[in-house]
Coordinates of C-alpha atoms in Angstrom, one line a residue:
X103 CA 29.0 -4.3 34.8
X104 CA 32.9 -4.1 36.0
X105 CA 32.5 -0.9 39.3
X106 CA 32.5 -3.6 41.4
X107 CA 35.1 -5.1 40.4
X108 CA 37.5 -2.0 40.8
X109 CA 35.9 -1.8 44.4
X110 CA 36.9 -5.4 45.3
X111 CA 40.4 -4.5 45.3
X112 CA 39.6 -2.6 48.5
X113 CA 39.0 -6.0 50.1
X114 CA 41.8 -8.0 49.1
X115 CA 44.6 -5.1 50.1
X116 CA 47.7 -5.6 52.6
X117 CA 45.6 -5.3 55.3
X118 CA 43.5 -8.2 54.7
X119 CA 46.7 -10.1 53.8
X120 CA 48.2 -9.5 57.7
X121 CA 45.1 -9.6 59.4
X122 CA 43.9 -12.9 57.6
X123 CA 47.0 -15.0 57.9
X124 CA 47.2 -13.7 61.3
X125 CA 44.4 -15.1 62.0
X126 CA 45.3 -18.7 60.2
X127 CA 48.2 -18.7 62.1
X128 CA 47.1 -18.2 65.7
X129 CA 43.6 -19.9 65.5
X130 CA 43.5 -21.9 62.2
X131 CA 40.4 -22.3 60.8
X132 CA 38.2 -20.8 63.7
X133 CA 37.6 -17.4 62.4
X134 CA 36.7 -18.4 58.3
X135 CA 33.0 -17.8 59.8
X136 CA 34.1 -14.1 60.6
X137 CA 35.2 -13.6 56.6
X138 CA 32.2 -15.2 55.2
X139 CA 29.8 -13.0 57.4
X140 CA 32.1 -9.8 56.9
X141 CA 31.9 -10.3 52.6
X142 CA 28.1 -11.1 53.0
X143 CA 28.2 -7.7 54.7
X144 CA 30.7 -6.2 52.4
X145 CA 28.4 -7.4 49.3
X146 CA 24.9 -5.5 50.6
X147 CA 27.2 -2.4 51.5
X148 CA 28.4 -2.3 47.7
X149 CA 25.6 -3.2 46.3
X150 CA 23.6 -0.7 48.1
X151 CA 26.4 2.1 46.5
X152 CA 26.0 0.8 42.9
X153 CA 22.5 1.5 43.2
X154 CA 23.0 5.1 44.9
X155 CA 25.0 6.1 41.8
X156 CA 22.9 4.5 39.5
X157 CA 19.6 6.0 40.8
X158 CA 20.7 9.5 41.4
X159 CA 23.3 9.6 38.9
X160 CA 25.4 11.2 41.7
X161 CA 27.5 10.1 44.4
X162 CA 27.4 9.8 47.7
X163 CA 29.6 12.7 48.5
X164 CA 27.8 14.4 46.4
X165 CA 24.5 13.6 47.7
X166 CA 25.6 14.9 51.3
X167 CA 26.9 18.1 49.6
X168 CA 23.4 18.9 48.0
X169 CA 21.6 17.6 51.0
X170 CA 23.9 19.0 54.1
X171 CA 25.3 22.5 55.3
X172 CA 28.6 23.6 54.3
X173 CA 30.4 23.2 57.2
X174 CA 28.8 19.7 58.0
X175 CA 30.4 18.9 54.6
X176 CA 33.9 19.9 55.5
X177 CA 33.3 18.1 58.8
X178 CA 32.7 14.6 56.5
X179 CA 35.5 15.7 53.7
X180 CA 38.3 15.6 56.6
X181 CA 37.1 12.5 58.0
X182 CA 36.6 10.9 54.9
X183 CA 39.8 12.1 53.2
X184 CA 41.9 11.2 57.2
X185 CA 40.4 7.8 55.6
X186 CA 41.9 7.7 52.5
X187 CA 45.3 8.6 53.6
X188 CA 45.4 5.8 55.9
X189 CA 43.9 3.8 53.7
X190 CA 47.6 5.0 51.4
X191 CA 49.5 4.2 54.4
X192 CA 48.4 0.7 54.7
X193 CA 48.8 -0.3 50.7
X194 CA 52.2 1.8 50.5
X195 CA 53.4 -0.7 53.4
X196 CA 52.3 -3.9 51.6
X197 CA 54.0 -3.0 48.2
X198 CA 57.0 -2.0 50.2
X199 CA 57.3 -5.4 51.7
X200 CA 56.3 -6.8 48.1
X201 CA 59.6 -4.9 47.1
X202 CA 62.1 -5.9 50.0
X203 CA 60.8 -9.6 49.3
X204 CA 61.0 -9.4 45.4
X205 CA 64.2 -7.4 45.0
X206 CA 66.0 -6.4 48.4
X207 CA 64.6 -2.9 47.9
X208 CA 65.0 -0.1 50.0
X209 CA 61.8 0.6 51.8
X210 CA 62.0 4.4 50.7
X211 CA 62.5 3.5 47.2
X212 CA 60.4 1.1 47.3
X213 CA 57.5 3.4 48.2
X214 CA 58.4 5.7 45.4
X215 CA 58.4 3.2 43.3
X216 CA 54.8 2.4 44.2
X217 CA 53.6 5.2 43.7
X218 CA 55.0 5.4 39.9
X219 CA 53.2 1.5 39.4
X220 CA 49.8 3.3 41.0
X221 CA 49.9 6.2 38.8
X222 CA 50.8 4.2 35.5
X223 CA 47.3 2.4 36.2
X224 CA 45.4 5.9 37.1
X225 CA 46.6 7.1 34.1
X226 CA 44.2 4.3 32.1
X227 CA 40.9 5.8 34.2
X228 CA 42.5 9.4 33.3
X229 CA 42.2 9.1 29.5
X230 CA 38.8 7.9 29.9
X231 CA 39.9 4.1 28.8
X232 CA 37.4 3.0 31.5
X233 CA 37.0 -0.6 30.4
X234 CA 40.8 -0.4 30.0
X235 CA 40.9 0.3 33.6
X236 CA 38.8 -2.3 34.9
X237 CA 40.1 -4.8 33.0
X238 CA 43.5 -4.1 34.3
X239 CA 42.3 -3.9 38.0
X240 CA 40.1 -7.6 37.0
X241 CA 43.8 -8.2 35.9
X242 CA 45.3 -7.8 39.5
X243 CA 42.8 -9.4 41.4
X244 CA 43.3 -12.8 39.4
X245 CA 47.1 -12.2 39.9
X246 CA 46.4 -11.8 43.8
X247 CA 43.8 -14.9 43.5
X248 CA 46.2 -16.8 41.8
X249 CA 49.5 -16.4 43.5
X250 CA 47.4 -17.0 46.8
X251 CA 46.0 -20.4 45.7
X252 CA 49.3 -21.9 44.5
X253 CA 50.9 -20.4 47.9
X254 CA 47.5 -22.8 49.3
X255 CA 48.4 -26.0 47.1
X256 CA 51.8 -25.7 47.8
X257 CA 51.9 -25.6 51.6
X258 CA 49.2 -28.1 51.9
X259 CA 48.0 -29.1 55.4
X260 CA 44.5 -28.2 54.8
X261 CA 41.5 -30.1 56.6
X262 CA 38.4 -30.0 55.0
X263 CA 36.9 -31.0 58.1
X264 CA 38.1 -28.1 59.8
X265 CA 37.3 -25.8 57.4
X266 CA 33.8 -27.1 57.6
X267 CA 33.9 -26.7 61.2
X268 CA 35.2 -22.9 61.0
X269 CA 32.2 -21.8 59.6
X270 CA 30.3 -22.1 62.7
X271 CA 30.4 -18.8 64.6
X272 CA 32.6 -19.2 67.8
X273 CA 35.1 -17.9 69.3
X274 CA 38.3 -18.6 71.8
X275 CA 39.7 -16.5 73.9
X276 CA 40.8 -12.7 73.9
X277 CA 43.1 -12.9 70.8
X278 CA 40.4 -14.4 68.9
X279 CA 38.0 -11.6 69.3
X280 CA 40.9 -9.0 68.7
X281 CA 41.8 -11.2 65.4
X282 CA 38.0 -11.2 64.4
X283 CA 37.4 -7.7 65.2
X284 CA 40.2 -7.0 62.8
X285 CA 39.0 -9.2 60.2
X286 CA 36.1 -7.0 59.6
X287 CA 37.9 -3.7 60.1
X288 CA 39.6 -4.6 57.3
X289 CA 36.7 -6.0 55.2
X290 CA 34.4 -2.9 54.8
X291 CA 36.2 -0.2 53.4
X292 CA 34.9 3.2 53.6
X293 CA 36.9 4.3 50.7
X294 CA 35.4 1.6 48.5
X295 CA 31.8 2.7 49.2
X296 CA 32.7 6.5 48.4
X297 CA 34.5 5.3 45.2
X298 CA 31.6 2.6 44.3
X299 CA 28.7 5.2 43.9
X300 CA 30.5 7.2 41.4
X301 CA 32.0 4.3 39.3
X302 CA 28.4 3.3 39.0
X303 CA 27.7 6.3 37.1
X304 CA 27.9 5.1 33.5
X305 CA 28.7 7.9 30.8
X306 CA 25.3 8.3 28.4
X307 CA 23.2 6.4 30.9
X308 CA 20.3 8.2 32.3
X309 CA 19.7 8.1 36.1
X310 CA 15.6 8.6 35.3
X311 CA 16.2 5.6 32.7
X312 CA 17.6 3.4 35.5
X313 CA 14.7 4.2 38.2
X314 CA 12.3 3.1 35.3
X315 CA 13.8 -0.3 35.1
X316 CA 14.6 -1.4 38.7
X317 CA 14.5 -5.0 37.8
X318 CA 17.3 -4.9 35.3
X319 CA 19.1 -2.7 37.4
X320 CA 19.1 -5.2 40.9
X321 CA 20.2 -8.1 38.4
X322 CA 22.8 -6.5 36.8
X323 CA 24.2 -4.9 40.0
X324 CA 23.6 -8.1 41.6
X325 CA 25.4 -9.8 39.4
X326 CA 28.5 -7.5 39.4
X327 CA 28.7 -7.0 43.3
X328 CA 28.2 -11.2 43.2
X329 CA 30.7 -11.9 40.9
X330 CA 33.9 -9.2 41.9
X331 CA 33.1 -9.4 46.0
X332 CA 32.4 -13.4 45.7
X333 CA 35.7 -13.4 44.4
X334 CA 37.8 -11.1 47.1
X335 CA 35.6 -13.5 49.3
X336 CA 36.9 -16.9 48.3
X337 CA 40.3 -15.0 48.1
X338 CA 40.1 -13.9 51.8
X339 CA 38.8 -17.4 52.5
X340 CA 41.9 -18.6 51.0
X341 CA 44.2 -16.4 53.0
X342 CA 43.2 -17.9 56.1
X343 CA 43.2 -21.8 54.9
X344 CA 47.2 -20.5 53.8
X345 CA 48.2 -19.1 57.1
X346 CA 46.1 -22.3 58.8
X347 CA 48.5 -24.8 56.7
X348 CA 51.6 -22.6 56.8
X349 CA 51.2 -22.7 60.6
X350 CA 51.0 -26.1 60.9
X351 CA 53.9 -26.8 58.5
X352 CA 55.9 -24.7 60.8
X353 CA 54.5 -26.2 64.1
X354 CA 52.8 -23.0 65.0
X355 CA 56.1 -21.3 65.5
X356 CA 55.4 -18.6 62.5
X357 CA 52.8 -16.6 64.0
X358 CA 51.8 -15.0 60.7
X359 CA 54.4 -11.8 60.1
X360 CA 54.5 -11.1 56.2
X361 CA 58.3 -11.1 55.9
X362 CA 58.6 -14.4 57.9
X363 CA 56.3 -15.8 56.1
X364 CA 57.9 -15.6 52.7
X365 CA 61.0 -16.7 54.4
X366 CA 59.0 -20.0 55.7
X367 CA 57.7 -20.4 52.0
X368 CA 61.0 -20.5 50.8
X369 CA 62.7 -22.8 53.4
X370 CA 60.2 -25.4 53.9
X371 CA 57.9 -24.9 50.4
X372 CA 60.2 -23.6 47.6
X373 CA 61.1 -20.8 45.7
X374 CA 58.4 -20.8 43.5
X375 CA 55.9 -20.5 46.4
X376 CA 58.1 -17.4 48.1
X377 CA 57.7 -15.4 44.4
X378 CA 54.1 -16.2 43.9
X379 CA 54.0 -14.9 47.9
X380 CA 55.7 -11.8 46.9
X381 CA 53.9 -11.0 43.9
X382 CA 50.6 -11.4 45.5
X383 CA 51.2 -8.8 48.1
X384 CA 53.1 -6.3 45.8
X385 CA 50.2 -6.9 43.6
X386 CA 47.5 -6.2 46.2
X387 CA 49.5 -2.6 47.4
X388 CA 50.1 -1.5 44.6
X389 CA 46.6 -2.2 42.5
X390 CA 44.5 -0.9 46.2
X391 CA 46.7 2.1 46.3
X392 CA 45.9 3.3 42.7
X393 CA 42.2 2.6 43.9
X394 CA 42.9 4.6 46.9
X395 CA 44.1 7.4 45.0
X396 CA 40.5 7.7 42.5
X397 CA 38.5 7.7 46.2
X398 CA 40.2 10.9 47.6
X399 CA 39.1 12.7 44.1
X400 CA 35.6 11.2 44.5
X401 CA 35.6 12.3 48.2
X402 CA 37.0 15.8 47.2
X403 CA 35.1 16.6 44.4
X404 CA 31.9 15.2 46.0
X405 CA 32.1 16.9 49.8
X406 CA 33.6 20.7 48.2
X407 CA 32.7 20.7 44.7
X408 CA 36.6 21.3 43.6
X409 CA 39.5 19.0 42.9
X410 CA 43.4 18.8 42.2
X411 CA 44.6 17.0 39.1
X412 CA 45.3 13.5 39.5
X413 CA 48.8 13.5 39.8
X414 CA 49.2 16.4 42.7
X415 CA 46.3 14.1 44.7
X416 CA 49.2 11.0 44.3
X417 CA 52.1 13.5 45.6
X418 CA 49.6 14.4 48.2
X419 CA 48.3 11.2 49.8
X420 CA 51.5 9.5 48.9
X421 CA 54.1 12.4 51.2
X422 CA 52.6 11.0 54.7
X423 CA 53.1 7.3 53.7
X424 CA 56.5 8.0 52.3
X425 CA 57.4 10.2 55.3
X426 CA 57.0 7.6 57.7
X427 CA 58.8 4.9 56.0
X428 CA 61.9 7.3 55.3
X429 CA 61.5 7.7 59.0
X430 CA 62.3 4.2 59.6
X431 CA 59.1 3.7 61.6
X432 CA 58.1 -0.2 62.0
X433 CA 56.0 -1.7 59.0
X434 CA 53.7 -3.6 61.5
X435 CA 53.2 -0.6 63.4
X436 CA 52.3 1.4 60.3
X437 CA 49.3 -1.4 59.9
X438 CA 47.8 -1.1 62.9
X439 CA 48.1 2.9 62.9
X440 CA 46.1 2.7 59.7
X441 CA 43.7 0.1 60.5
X442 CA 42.5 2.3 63.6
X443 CA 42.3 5.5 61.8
X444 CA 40.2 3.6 59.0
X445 CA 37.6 1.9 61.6
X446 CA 36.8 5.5 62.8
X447 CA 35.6 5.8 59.3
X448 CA 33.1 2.9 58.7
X449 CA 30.3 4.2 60.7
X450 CA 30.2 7.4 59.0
X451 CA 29.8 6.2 55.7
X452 CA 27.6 3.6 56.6
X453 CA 24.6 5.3 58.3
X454 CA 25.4 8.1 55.3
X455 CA 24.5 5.0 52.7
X456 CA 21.3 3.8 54.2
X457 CA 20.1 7.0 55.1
X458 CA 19.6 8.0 51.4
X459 CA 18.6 4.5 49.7
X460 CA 15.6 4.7 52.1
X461 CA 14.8 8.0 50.5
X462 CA 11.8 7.4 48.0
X463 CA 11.6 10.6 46.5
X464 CA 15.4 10.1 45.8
X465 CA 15.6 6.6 44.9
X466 CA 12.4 6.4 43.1
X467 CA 11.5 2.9 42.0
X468 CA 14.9 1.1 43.3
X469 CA 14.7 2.6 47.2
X470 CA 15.6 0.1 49.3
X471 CA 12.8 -2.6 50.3
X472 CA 11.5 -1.8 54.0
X473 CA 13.4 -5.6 54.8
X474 CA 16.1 -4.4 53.2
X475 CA 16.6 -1.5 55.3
X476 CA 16.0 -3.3 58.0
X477 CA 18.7 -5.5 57.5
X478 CA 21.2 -2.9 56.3
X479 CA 20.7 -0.7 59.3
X480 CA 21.5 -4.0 62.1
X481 CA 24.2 -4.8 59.6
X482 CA 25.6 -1.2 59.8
X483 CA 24.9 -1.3 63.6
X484 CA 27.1 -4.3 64.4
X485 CA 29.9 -3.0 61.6
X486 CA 30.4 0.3 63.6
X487 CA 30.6 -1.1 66.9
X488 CA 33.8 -3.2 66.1
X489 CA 35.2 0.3 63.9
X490 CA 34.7 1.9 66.7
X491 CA 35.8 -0.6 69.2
X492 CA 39.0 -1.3 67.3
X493 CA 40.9 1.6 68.2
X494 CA 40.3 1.2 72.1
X495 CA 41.6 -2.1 72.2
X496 CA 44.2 -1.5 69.8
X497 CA 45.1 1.3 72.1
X498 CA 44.6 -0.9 75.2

């Protein structure tokens, strides 16, 4: 118990924030049906990478490793780690616009200063503090929770009856299909599936001791996916309920930009509101990009069998992220660049997950159930055709 809570950050970073109250903002409650069916996907997808780790006692890099040729390896560590850095790109810009709102900060200083924040919590998972770590990371997803849910009592303007009727699946229009496609761009991370197999990987715990108790392994894996990625759920839920009410508040003129929003929440809600705004999102970068940062190793050590110490790995992933916002280039911009690089991702390590949980002589007694398959596999299917529809119309 506790991977999957260290995974859930992945679904509650600064690109859920935009995209979600986005989506309030513009159509109001009509896409909450989009964020309930992209964490019930989310949910399978991590639960199916607990169970990798568990069973096999590796990960899934370094399943494909064992299992694939050298240079078909390399071919999935660049991919994977093109992921990760974009994955950087987009939590660096939500704890940069956590700092501006917070304290006026710089936008290069304020990047630098992230990756300090990241690096203080890596440092817990470094020493081997394990439960440390996960307690802190449980730690910033109730600060996220929290600070989004006042933002949601505060604003008010909530109808339950339009919440009720979001959850049937429709859609309106061109902009609602973009928005929804981008609602589950952001939902299943690649990163977080890379990072979930290993984390399941309990020191002293016996892979062939797992496979000879499948039943306690589904409930307790269950009950951890459940638990952490019901929670980034409700949270994401939330998000879009906030930038529903915030939009109505305002008459529909905010169209749900982070930096006017915290503006809005201190003009028309209160100060109060604004910090708990601002603390969310700086919360969110920062926590996702120290998250960020254990993937890459995971994806290094896994696809080529070597690694860098932790800290060089931060300098590393940190140097394009910081680049471009010394640069000056524009924060919203940044977000989209990273949410298409990241979509090209999602197929990949899909179809890589559910091609070795089928695998009986792998899995042993915990390979998937034939249904189960089944339903991972259309899951997958429809996932990667909005990753890989994303770019083209964010290109478009």
């Amino acid at each position: 118990m506790g991977p999957a809570i260290v995974a859930s950050i992945a679904y509650v970073d600064p690109g859920n924030v935009a995209t979600n109250l986005a989506a309030g903002a513009t159509s109001g409650y009509l896409l909450l049906w989009v964020v309930v069916a992209a964490s019930a996907v989310a949910m399978l997808v991590q639960f199916q990478a607990a169970k990798l780790g568990t069973a096999t006692g590796r990960s899934l890099p370094e399943l494909c490793r064992e299992r694939f040729p050298r240079w078909g390896n390399r071919l999935l560590w660049l991919q994977a780690e093109l992921v990760v850095l974009a994955t950087d790109l987009a939590e660096f810009v939500g704890a940069a616009i956590g700092l501006q709102l917070l304290f006026g900060m710089p936008v290069a200083l304020s990047a630098l200063v992230t990756a300090g924040l990241s690096l203080l919590l890596l440092e817990l998972r470094r020493r081997g503090r394990t439960r440390r770590f996960e307690l802190a990371t449980a730690a910033a997803l109730v600060l996220i929770g929290a600070g989004i849910a006042y933002d949601l009592v505060a604003v008010g303007h909530q109808s339950a009856a339009g919440m009720a009727g979001g959850l049937v699946p429709r859609l309106n229009g061109t902009e609602s299909v973009l928005i929804a496609l981008g609602i589950v761009g952001a939902t299943v991370m690649p990163h977080a599936i890379y990072l979930h197999s290993s984390l399941a990987q309990q020191p002293g715990r016996s892979a062939a001791v797992a496979r000879r108790r499948p039943r306690l392994v589904r409930t307790a894996l269950r009950l951890d996916c459940g638990i952490a990625l019901g929670t980034a759920a409700l949270i994401n839920v939330a998000m879009i309920a906030l930038g529903a009410g915030l939009g109505s508040l305002t008459g529909g003129t905010w169209t749900g930009d982070l930096h006017a929003a915290h503006a809005e929440l201190a003009a028309r809600v209160g100060g109060a509101a604004a910090l708990a705004f601002a603390v969310a999102l700086l919360t969110s970068g920062v926590s996702s990009s120290g998250i960020g940062t254990l993937a890459g190793d995971v994806i290094m050590q896994g696809f080529l069998g070597r690694g860098i110490p932790v800290y060089c790995r931060r300098l590393l992933t940190m140097a394009p992220a910081v680049l471009a916002l010394l640069l000056g280039a524009p924060l919203s911009t940044l977000l989209v660049v990273s949410q298409i690089v990241i979509s090209l991702g999602i197929p990949v390590a899909l179809f890589l997950l559910v091609h070795f949980c089928r695998d009986v002589a792998l899995m042993g007694r915990l390979v998937n159930a034939v249904a189960t398959t089944r339903i991972a596999v259309g899951a997958s299917l429809v996932v990667a055709l909005v990753g890989l529809s994303l770019p083209l119309l964010f290109l478009a």
